[in-house]
mmCIF file of C-alpha atoms in Angstrom:
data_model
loop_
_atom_site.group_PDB
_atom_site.id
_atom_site.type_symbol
_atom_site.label_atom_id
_atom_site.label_comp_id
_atom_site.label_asym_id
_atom_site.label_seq_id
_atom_site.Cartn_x
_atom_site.Cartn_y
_atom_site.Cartn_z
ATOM 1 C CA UNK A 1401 31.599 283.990 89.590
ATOM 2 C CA UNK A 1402 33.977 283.369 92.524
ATOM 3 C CA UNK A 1403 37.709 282.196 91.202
ATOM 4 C CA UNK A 1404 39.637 280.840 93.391
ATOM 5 C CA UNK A 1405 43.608 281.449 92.717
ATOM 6 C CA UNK A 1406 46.598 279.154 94.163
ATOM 7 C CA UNK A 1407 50.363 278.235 92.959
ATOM 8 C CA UNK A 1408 50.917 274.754 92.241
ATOM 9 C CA UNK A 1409 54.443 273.405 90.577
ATOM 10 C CA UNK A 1410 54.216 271.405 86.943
ATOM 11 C CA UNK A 1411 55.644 267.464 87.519
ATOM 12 C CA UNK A 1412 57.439 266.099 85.213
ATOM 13 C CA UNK A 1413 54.915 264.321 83.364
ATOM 14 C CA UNK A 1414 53.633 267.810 83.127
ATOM 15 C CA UNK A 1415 50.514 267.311 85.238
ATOM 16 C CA UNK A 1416 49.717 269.748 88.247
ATOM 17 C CA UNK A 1417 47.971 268.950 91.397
ATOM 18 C CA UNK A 1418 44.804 270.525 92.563
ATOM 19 C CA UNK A 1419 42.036 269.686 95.251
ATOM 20 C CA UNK A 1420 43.578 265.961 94.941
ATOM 21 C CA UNK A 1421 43.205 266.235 91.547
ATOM 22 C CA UNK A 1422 45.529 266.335 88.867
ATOM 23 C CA UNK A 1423 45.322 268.406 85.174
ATOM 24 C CA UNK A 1424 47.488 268.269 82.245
ATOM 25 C CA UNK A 1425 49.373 271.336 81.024
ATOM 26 C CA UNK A 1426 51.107 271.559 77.516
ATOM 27 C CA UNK A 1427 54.772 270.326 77.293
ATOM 28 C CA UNK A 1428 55.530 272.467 75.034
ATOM 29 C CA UNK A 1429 54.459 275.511 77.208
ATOM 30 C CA UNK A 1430 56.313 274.512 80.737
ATOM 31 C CA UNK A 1431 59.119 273.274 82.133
ATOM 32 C CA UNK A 1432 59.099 270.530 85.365
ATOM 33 C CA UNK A 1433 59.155 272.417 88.580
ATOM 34 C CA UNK A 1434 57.609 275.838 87.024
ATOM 35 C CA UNK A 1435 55.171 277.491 89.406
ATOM 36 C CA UNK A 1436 51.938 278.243 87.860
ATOM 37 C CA UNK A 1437 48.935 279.895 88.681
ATOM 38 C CA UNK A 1438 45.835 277.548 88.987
ATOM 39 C CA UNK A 1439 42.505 279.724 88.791
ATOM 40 C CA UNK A 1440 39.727 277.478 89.771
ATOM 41 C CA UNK A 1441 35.927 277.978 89.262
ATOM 42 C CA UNK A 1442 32.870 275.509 90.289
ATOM 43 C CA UNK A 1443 32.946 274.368 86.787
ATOM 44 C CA UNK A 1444 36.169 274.974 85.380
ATOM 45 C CA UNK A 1445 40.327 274.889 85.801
ATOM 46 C CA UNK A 1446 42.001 276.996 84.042
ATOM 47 C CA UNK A 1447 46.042 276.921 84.553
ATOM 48 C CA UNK A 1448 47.978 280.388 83.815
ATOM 49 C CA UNK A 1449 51.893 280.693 83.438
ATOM 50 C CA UNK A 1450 53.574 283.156 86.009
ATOM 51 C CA UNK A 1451 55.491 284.589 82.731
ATOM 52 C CA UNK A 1452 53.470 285.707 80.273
ATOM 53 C CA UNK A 1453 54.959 284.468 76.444
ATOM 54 C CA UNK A 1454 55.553 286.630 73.575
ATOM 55 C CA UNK A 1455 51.870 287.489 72.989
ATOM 56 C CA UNK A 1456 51.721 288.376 76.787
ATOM 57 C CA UNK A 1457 49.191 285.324 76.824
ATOM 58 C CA UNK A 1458 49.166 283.214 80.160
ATOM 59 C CA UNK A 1459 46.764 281.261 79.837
ATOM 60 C CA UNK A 1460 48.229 277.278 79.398
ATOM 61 C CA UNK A 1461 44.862 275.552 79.406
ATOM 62 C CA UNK A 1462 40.984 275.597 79.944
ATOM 63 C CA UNK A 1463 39.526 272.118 81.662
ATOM 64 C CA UNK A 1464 36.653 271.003 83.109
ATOM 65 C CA UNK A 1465 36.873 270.794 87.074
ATOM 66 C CA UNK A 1466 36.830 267.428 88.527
ATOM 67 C CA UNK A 1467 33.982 265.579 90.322
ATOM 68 C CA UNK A 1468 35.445 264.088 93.515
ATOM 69 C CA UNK A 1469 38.725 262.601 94.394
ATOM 70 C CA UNK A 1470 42.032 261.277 92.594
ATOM 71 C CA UNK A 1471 40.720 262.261 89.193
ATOM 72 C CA UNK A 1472 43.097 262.900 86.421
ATOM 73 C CA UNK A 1473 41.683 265.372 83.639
ATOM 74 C CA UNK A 1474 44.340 265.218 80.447
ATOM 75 C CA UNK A 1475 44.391 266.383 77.078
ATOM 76 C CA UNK A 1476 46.589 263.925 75.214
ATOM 77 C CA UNK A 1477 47.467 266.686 72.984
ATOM 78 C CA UNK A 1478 49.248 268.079 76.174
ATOM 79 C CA UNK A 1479 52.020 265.292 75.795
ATOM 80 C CA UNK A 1480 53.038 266.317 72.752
ATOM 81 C CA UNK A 1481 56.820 267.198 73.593
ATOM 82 C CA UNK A 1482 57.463 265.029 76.280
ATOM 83 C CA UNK A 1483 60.078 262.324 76.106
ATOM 84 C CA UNK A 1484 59.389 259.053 74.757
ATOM 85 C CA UNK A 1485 61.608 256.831 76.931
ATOM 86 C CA UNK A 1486 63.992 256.119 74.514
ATOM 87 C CA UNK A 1487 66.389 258.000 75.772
ATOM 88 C CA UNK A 1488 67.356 260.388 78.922
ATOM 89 C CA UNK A 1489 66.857 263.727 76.999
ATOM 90 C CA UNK A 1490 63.563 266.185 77.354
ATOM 91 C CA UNK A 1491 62.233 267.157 74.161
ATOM 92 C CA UNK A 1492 60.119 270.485 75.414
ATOM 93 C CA UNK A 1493 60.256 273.250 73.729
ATOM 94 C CA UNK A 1494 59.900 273.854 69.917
ATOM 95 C CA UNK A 1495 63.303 272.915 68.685
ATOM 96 C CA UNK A 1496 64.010 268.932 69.040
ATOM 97 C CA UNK A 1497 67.535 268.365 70.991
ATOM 98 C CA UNK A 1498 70.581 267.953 68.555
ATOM 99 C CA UNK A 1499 72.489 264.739 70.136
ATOM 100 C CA UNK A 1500 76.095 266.290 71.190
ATOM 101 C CA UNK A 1501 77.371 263.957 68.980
ATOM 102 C CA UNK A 1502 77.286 260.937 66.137
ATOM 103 C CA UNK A 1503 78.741 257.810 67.409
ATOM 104 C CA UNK A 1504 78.136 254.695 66.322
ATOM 105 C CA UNK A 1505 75.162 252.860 68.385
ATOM 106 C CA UNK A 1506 78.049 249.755 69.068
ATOM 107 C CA UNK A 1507 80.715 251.908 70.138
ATOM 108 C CA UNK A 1508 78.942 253.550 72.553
ATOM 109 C CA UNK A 1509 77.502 250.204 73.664
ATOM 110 C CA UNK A 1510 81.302 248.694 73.954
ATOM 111 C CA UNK A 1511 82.237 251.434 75.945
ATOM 112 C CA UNK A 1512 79.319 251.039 78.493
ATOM 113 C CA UNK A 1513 80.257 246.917 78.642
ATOM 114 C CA UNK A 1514 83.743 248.290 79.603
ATOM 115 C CA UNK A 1515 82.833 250.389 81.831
ATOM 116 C CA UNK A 1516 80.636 248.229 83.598
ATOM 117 C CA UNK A 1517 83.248 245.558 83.145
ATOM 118 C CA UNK A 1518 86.259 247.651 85.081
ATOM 119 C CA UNK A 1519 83.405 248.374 87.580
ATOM 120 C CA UNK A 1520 82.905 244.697 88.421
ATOM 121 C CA UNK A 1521 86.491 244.086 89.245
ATOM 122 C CA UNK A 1522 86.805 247.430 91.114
ATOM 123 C CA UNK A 1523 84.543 244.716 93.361
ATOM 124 C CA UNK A 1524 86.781 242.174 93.337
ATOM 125 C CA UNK A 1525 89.668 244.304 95.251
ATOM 126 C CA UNK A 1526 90.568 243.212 98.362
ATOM 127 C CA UNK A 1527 90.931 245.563 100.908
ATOM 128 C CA UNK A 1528 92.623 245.892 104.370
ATOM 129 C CA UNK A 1529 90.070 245.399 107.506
ATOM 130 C CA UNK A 1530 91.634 246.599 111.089
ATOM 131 C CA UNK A 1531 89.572 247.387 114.440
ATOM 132 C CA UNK A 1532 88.286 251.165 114.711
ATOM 133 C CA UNK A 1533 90.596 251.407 117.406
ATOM 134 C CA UNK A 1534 93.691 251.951 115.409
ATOM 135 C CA UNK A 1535 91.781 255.066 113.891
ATOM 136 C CA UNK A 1536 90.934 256.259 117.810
ATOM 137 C CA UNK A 1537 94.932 256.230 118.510
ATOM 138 C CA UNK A 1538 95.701 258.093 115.113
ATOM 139 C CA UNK A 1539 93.389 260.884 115.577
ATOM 140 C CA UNK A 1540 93.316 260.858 119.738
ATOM 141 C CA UNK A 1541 89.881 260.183 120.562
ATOM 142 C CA UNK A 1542 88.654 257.472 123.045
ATOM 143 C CA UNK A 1543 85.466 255.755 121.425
ATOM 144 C CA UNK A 1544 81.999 255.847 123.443
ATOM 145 C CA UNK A 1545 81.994 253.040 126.062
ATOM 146 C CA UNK A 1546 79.635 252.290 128.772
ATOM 147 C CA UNK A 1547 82.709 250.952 131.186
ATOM 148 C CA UNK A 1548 85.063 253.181 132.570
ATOM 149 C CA UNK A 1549 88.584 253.522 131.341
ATOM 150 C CA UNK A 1550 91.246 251.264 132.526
ATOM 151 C CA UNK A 1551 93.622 254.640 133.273
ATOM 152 C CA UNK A 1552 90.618 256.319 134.840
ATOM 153 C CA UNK A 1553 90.158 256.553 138.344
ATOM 154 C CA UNK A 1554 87.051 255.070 139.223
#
């Protein structure tokens, strides 16, 4: 059975491209932007890890290949580990993130409406216009022009 072998990079919804195709990969086993080893029969995908884990295993997944075009082959159970969209934070790997620390939820939400309030009248500041001219005579430049110079011979 001929395997064909190529590198692809994990996204970071933890799918990975192949032949316009894209295959799901455990969160729990990768990292976005790891290069892994797609090995690729007529029947079959079968994504390895370029590090080999404490058992020396590689091997992330086993999948059927895809028929055609723009197909996307996923194991749901592959998502397990991937953020929510509650908040910014990954959660891959086996150990859930601690939160750095225990503020109140409307704290933190009064500091963010500060913040965006002191932002808005950052806006509001007026500030001094001049031509571009004044910064050709500070640094001693002449700006592009298509007309010669008045203290240029012509």
């Amino acid at each position: 059975m001929v395997t064909q072998r190529h590198l692809r990079y994990v996204g970071k919804d933890c799918l990975v491209a192949f032949d316009a195709n894209l295959y799901s990969v455990p969160a729990r086993k990768v990292r976005p932007r790891q290069l892994v080893e797609v090995r690729a029969t007529k029947f079959q995908i079968t994504p390895h890890s370029t590090v080999p884990d404490a058992n020396d295993n590689t091997l992330l997944a086993i999948q059927g290949r895809a028929v055609g075009r723009r197909a996307c082959i996923v194991d749901e159970k592959h998502w397990d580990g991937l953020p929510d969209g509650k908040n910014r934070r990954t959660t891959t790997g086996d150990v859930p993130p601690q939160p750095r620390h225990q503020d109140a939820l409307g704290e933190e939400a009064a500091g963010s409406l500060m913040a965006f309030l002191n932002r808005a009248a950052a806006v509001r500041v007026e500030v001094g216009r001049r031509p571009l001219s004044v910064y050709d005579e500070l640094t001693g430049t002449r700006p592009f022009t298509t007309h010669p110079m008045q203290d240029e011979p012509s």
